[in-house]
Amino acid sequence: MPSVGVLLVWMIVPLAMTLWFAFQRYNMIDPTIRGFAGLSNFQDMVTDPDFWASLKNTLLLLGSVLVITVCLGTLLAVLFNQSFPGRNIARVLAISPFFIMPTVAALVWKNLLLHPIYGVVGVLAQKFGFTPIDFFAQFPLASVIAVVSWEWLPFALLILLTAVQSLDTDQLEAARMDGAGPVAQFFFITLPHLSRAISVVIMIETIFLLGVFAEILVTTNGGPGNASTNLAYLIYSRALLQFDVGAASAGGVVAIVLANIVAFFLVRTVARRLET
């Protein structure tokens, strides 16, 4: 009970303060701005073009990372389930990016890999006679998606590899004896077996991907303009760059509602799959 009580206070107090400030006029630069704001903070948020751009970027980031991690994770899980020299080392190397902090991963991609002058990709482009590309300036959202996908692909691989290893080999052997090729075995035996694991991966990743922040802050700062701004970064910019706590809290409430709607449908989908 004491532990549960601490956790409840830890969650409820920030939520209650967010709800309170969402209906208040509160600006940290001008302390004279005070009072009940009603729904004006929400109206300002909904009519702000940056809000709709950040919502679109959030959904694009979420959907793209889910597709990349689930598809590549499934293929790599099937590959790493096969016997080949150095398989254990390859598994460790494939899973290791998941244990790197988001800030460090973003710095590695920004400075070591994709920097147009001294990054690995830029140096290779110059050696082959191509003009280096500043990916984070020209393709900001796609670059952020690549960084986040690189971080979460090991998680999907770990879950899906465990599910592949639990597949009954007798089914594969029977299908092979009946003349089914590798492609048919994958689509009619392996993939249906992975459906539950894929649902779990999608649910867990969705909850965390809605709050992606460090990668955007380190690489693009939400720019150019609002090209890579998501809801989490928009709330940060309103609160700690523009010092408008009321607008930031209204954005936080919208983000909480969106996250709960997504989580509700995902949990129901996963529960339905687990019952079958």
CSV table of C-alpha atoms in Angstrom, one decimal:
chain,number,residue,atom,x,y,z
A,1,MET,CA,0.0,0.0,0.0
A,2,PRO,CA,2.7,2.6,0.7
A,3,SER,CA,4.4,1.9,-2.6
A,4,VAL,CA,1.0,2.1,-4.5
A,5,GLY,CA,0.3,5.3,-2.7
A,6,VAL,CA,3.6,6.9,-3.7
A,7,LEU,CA,3.0,5.9,-7.3
A,8,LEU,CA,-0.5,7.3,-7.3
A,9,VAL,CA,0.7,10.6,-5.9
A,10,TRP,CA,3.6,10.6,-8.4
A,11,MET,CA,1.1,10.3,-11.3
A,12,ILE,CA,-1.9,12.2,-10.0
A,13,VAL,CA,-0.3,15.4,-8.8
A,14,PRO,CA,1.3,16.3,-12.1
A,15,LEU,CA,-1.9,15.4,-13.9
A,16,ALA,CA,-4.0,17.5,-11.6
A,17,MET,CA,-1.6,20.5,-12.0
A,18,THR,CA,-1.7,20.1,-15.8
A,19,LEU,CA,-5.5,20.1,-15.8
A,20,TRP,CA,-5.5,23.1,-13.5
A,21,PHE,CA,-3.1,25.2,-15.5
A,22,ALA,CA,-4.9,24.3,-18.8
A,23,PHE,CA,-7.8,26.4,-17.6
A,24,GLN,CA,-5.7,29.3,-16.3
A,25,ARG,CA,-3.9,32.3,-17.8
A,26,TYR,CA,-0.3,31.8,-16.6
A,27,ASN,CA,2.7,33.2,-18.3
A,28,MET,CA,6.1,33.0,-16.5
A,29,ILE,CA,7.4,36.2,-18.2
A,30,ASP,CA,4.5,38.4,-17.2
A,31,PRO,CA,3.3,37.6,-13.7
A,32,THR,CA,0.4,40.0,-14.0
A,33,ILE,CA,-1.4,37.6,-16.4
A,34,ARG,CA,-3.5,35.6,-14.1
A,35,GLY,CA,-7.1,34.3,-13.8
A,36,PHE,CA,-9.5,31.7,-15.1
A,37,ALA,CA,-9.1,31.3,-18.9
A,38,GLY,CA,-12.0,28.9,-19.5
A,39,LEU,CA,-11.5,27.1,-22.9
A,40,SER,CA,-9.4,29.9,-24.4
A,41,ASN,CA,-6.2,27.9,-24.1
A,42,PHE,CA,-7.7,25.0,-26.0
A,43,GLN,CA,-9.2,27.3,-28.6
A,44,ASP,CA,-5.8,28.9,-29.1
A,45,MET,CA,-4.2,25.5,-29.4
A,46,VAL,CA,-6.7,24.2,-31.9
A,47,THR,CA,-6.5,27.3,-34.1
A,48,ASP,CA,-2.7,27.3,-34.0
A,49,PRO,CA,-1.3,26.0,-37.3
A,50,ASP,CA,1.7,24.6,-35.4
A,51,PHE,CA,-0.6,22.3,-33.5
A,52,TRP,CA,-2.0,20.6,-36.5
A,53,ALA,CA,1.5,20.3,-38.1
A,54,SER,CA,2.8,18.7,-34.9
A,55,LEU,CA,-0.2,16.4,-34.7
A,56,LYS,CA,0.5,15.3,-38.3
A,57,ASN,CA,4.2,14.8,-37.6
A,58,THR,CA,3.4,12.8,-34.5
A,59,LEU,CA,1.2,10.4,-36.5
A,60,LEU,CA,3.7,10.2,-39.3
A,61,LEU,CA,6.5,9.5,-36.9
A,62,LEU,CA,4.4,6.9,-35.1
A,63,GLY,CA,3.2,5.1,-38.2
A,64,SER,CA,6.5,5.1,-40.0
A,65,VAL,CA,8.5,3.8,-37.0
A,66,LEU,CA,5.9,1.0,-36.4
A,67,VAL,CA,6.0,-0.1,-40.0
A,68,ILE,CA,9.8,-0.1,-40.1
A,69,THR,CA,10.4,-1.8,-36.8
A,70,VAL,CA,7.7,-4.5,-37.2
A,71,CYS,CA,8.7,-5.4,-40.8
A,72,LEU,CA,12.4,-5.4,-40.3
A,73,GLY,CA,12.1,-6.9,-36.9
A,74,THR,CA,10.1,-9.8,-38.3
A,75,LEU,CA,12.6,-10.4,-41.1
A,76,LEU,CA,15.6,-10.2,-38.8
A,77,ALA,CA,13.9,-12.5,-36.3
A,78,VAL,CA,13.4,-15.1,-38.9
A,79,LEU,CA,17.0,-14.6,-40.1
A,80,PHE,CA,18.6,-14.8,-36.7
A,81,ASN,CA,16.6,-17.9,-35.9
A,82,GLN,CA,18.7,-19.7,-38.6
A,83,SER,CA,22.0,-21.3,-37.8
A,84,PHE,CA,25.0,-19.5,-39.3
A,85,PRO,CA,28.6,-18.8,-38.1
A,86,GLY,CA,28.7,-15.9,-35.5
A,87,ARG,CA,25.0,-15.9,-34.9
A,88,ASN,CA,25.3,-15.1,-31.2
A,89,ILE,CA,27.6,-12.2,-31.9
A,90,ALA,CA,25.3,-10.9,-34.6
A,91,ARG,CA,22.3,-11.1,-32.1
A,92,VAL,CA,24.2,-9.1,-29.5
A,93,LEU,CA,25.2,-6.4,-32.1
A,94,ALA,CA,21.6,-6.2,-33.4
A,95,ILE,CA,20.1,-5.8,-30.0
A,96,SER,CA,22.7,-3.4,-28.5
A,97,PRO,CA,21.3,-0.1,-30.0
A,98,PHE,CA,18.2,-0.5,-27.7
A,99,PHE,CA,20.5,0.1,-24.6
A,100,ILE,CA,21.9,3.4,-25.9
A,101,MET,CA,20.3,6.6,-24.4
A,102,PRO,CA,18.1,8.6,-26.9
A,103,THR,CA,20.3,11.7,-26.5
A,104,VAL,CA,23.5,9.7,-27.3
A,105,ALA,CA,21.8,7.9,-30.2
A,106,ALA,CA,20.7,11.3,-31.7
A,107,LEU,CA,24.2,12.7,-31.3
A,108,VAL,CA,25.8,9.7,-33.0
A,109,TRP,CA,23.4,10.0,-36.0
A,110,LYS,CA,23.7,13.8,-36.2
A,111,ASN,CA,27.5,14.1,-35.9
A,112,LEU,CA,29.1,10.8,-36.6
A,113,LEU,CA,26.8,9.4,-39.4
A,114,LEU,CA,24.8,12.1,-41.2
A,115,HIS,CA,26.9,15.2,-40.8
A,116,PRO,CA,27.4,16.6,-44.3
A,117,ILE,CA,31.1,17.5,-43.8
A,118,TYR,CA,32.7,14.9,-41.5
A,119,GLY,CA,29.9,12.3,-41.1
A,120,VAL,CA,30.4,8.8,-42.5
A,121,VAL,CA,27.7,9.3,-45.1
A,122,GLY,CA,29.1,12.7,-46.1
A,123,VAL,CA,32.6,11.4,-46.5
A,124,LEU,CA,31.5,8.4,-48.6
A,125,ALA,CA,29.4,10.7,-50.8
A,126,GLN,CA,32.5,12.9,-51.4
A,127,LYS,CA,34.7,9.9,-52.2
A,128,PHE,CA,32.2,8.7,-54.9
A,129,GLY,CA,31.8,12.2,-56.4
A,130,PHE,CA,28.4,13.0,-54.9
A,131,THR,CA,27.4,16.2,-53.2
A,132,PRO,CA,26.9,15.6,-49.4
A,133,ILE,CA,23.4,16.1,-48.1
A,134,ASP,CA,22.5,17.8,-44.9
A,135,PHE,CA,19.8,15.3,-44.0
A,136,PHE,CA,18.5,16.9,-40.8
A,137,ALA,CA,18.0,20.2,-42.7
A,138,GLN,CA,16.6,18.9,-46.0
A,139,PHE,CA,14.8,15.8,-44.7
A,140,PRO,CA,14.2,16.5,-41.0
A,141,LEU,CA,11.3,14.3,-40.2
A,142,ALA,CA,12.6,11.4,-42.2
A,143,SER,CA,16.0,11.7,-40.4
A,144,VAL,CA,14.3,11.7,-37.0
A,145,ILE,CA,12.2,8.6,-38.1
A,146,ALA,CA,15.5,6.9,-39.0
A,147,VAL,CA,17.0,7.6,-35.6
A,148,VAL,CA,14.0,6.5,-33.7
A,149,SER,CA,13.6,3.3,-35.8
A,150,TRP,CA,17.2,2.4,-35.2
A,151,GLU,CA,16.6,2.7,-31.5
A,152,TRP,CA,13.4,0.7,-31.4
A,153,LEU,CA,14.2,-2.0,-34.0
A,154,PRO,CA,16.2,-4.1,-31.4
A,155,PHE,CA,13.2,-4.1,-29.1
A,156,ALA,CA,10.9,-5.5,-31.8
A,157,LEU,CA,13.6,-7.9,-32.9
A,158,LEU,CA,14.0,-9.2,-29.3
A,159,ILE,CA,10.3,-9.8,-28.8
A,160,LEU,CA,9.7,-11.3,-32.2
A,161,LEU,CA,12.8,-13.5,-32.1
A,162,THR,CA,11.6,-15.0,-28.8
A,163,ALA,CA,8.2,-15.7,-30.5
A,164,VAL,CA,9.9,-17.3,-33.5
A,165,GLN,CA,11.9,-19.6,-31.2
A,166,SER,CA,8.7,-20.8,-29.6
A,167,LEU,CA,7.3,-22.0,-33.0
A,168,ASP,CA,6.8,-25.7,-33.2
A,169,THR,CA,9.3,-27.0,-35.7
A,170,ASP,CA,7.1,-30.0,-36.5
A,171,GLN,CA,4.7,-27.7,-38.3
A,172,LEU,CA,7.5,-26.4,-40.5
A,173,GLU,CA,8.7,-29.9,-41.2
A,174,ALA,CA,5.3,-31.1,-42.1
A,175,ALA,CA,4.8,-28.1,-44.4
A,176,ARG,CA,8.2,-28.7,-46.0
A,177,MET,CA,7.3,-32.3,-46.6
A,178,ASP,CA,4.0,-31.2,-48.3
A,179,GLY,CA,6.0,-29.1,-50.7
A,180,ALA,CA,5.7,-25.6,-49.1
A,181,GLY,CA,8.6,-23.3,-49.9
A,182,PRO,CA,10.2,-20.8,-47.6
A,183,VAL,CA,7.9,-18.0,-48.7
A,184,ALA,CA,4.7,-20.0,-48.1
A,185,GLN,CA,6.0,-21.3,-44.7
A,186,PHE,CA,6.6,-17.7,-43.7
A,187,PHE,CA,3.2,-16.3,-44.7
A,188,PHE,CA,1.1,-19.2,-43.6
A,189,ILE,CA,2.9,-20.5,-40.5
A,190,THR,CA,5.5,-18.1,-39.2
A,191,LEU,CA,3.6,-14.9,-39.6
A,192,PRO,CA,0.3,-16.1,-38.1
A,193,HIS,CA,2.3,-17.4,-35.1
A,194,LEU,CA,3.9,-14.0,-34.7
A,195,SER,CA,0.6,-12.1,-34.7
A,196,ARG,CA,0.3,-11.9,-30.9
A,197,ALA,CA,4.0,-10.8,-30.5
A,198,ILE,CA,3.5,-8.2,-33.2
A,199,SER,CA,0.4,-6.8,-31.4
A,200,VAL,CA,2.4,-6.5,-28.1
A,201,VAL,CA,5.3,-4.7,-30.0
A,202,ILE,CA,2.9,-2.3,-31.6
A,203,MET,CA,1.2,-1.5,-28.3
A,204,ILE,CA,4.4,-0.9,-26.3
A,205,GLU,CA,6.1,1.1,-29.0
A,206,THR,CA,3.0,3.3,-29.6
A,207,ILE,CA,2.9,4.3,-25.9
A,208,PHE,CA,6.5,5.4,-26.0
A,209,LEU,CA,6.7,6.8,-29.5
A,210,LEU,CA,3.9,9.3,-28.7
A,211,GLY,CA,6.4,11.0,-26.4
A,212,VAL,CA,9.5,11.1,-28.6
A,213,PHE,CA,11.4,14.3,-27.5
A,214,ALA,CA,15.1,13.9,-27.0
A,215,GLU,CA,15.9,12.9,-30.6
A,216,ILE,CA,14.1,16.0,-31.9
A,217,LEU,CA,15.7,18.4,-29.4
A,218,VAL,CA,19.2,17.2,-30.2
A,219,THR,CA,19.0,16.9,-34.0
A,220,THR,CA,16.5,19.4,-35.4
A,221,ASN,CA,15.0,21.5,-32.6
A,222,GLY,CA,11.6,20.9,-34.3
A,223,GLY,CA,12.7,22.6,-37.5
A,224,PRO,CA,13.2,23.9,-40.0
A,225,GLY,CA,10.1,25.8,-39.0
A,226,ASN,CA,7.7,23.1,-37.7
A,227,ALA,CA,8.8,20.4,-40.1
A,228,SER,CA,9.9,18.0,-37.4
A,229,THR,CA,7.8,19.3,-34.4
A,230,ASN,CA,5.7,16.7,-32.7
A,231,LEU,CA,3.2,17.2,-29.8
A,232,ALA,CA,5.9,16.6,-27.1
A,233,TYR,CA,8.2,19.1,-28.6
A,234,LEU,CA,5.4,21.6,-29.2
A,235,ILE,CA,4.4,21.4,-25.5
A,236,TYR,CA,8.1,21.9,-24.5
A,237,SER,CA,8.4,25.0,-26.8
A,238,ARG,CA,5.2,26.5,-25.4
A,239,ALA,CA,6.2,26.0,-21.8
A,240,LEU,CA,10.0,26.5,-21.7
A,241,LEU,CA,10.7,28.6,-24.8
A,242,GLN,CA,7.6,30.9,-24.9
A,243,PHE,CA,6.9,30.5,-21.1
A,244,ASP,CA,3.1,30.1,-21.7
A,245,VAL,CA,2.2,27.5,-19.1
A,246,GLY,CA,-1.5,27.7,-19.9
A,247,ALA,CA,-1.1,26.9,-23.6
A,248,ALA,CA,1.5,24.2,-22.8
A,249,SER,CA,-0.9,22.6,-20.3
A,250,ALA,CA,-3.7,22.6,-22.8
A,251,GLY,CA,-1.4,20.8,-25.3
A,252,GLY,CA,-0.5,18.3,-22.6
A,253,VAL,CA,-4.2,17.6,-22.0
A,254,VAL,CA,-4.7,17.0,-25.7
A,255,ALA,CA,-1.7,14.7,-25.8
A,256,ILE,CA,-3.0,12.7,-22.8
A,257,VAL,CA,-6.4,12.3,-24.4
A,258,LEU,CA,-4.8,11.2,-27.7
A,259,ALA,CA,-2.5,8.7,-25.9
A,260,ASN,CA,-5.4,7.2,-23.9
A,261,ILE,CA,-7.6,6.8,-27.1
A,262,VAL,CA,-4.8,5.0,-28.9
A,263,ALA,CA,-3.9,2.9,-25.8
A,264,PHE,CA,-7.6,1.9,-25.4
A,265,PHE,CA,-7.9,0.5,-28.9
A,266,LEU,CA,-4.5,-1.2,-28.7
A,267,VAL,CA,-5.2,-2.8,-25.4
A,268,ARG,CA,-8.5,-4.2,-26.6
A,269,THR,CA,-6.9,-5.5,-29.8
A,270,VAL,CA,-4.1,-7.2,-27.9
A,271,ALA,CA,-6.5,-8.7,-25.3
A,272,ARG,CA,-8.7,-10.0,-28.1
A,273,ARG,CA,-5.7,-11.7,-29.8
A,274,LEU,CA,-4.5,-13.2,-26.5
A,275,GLU,CA,-8.0,-14.7,-25.9
A,276,THR,CA,-8.0,-16.5,-29.3
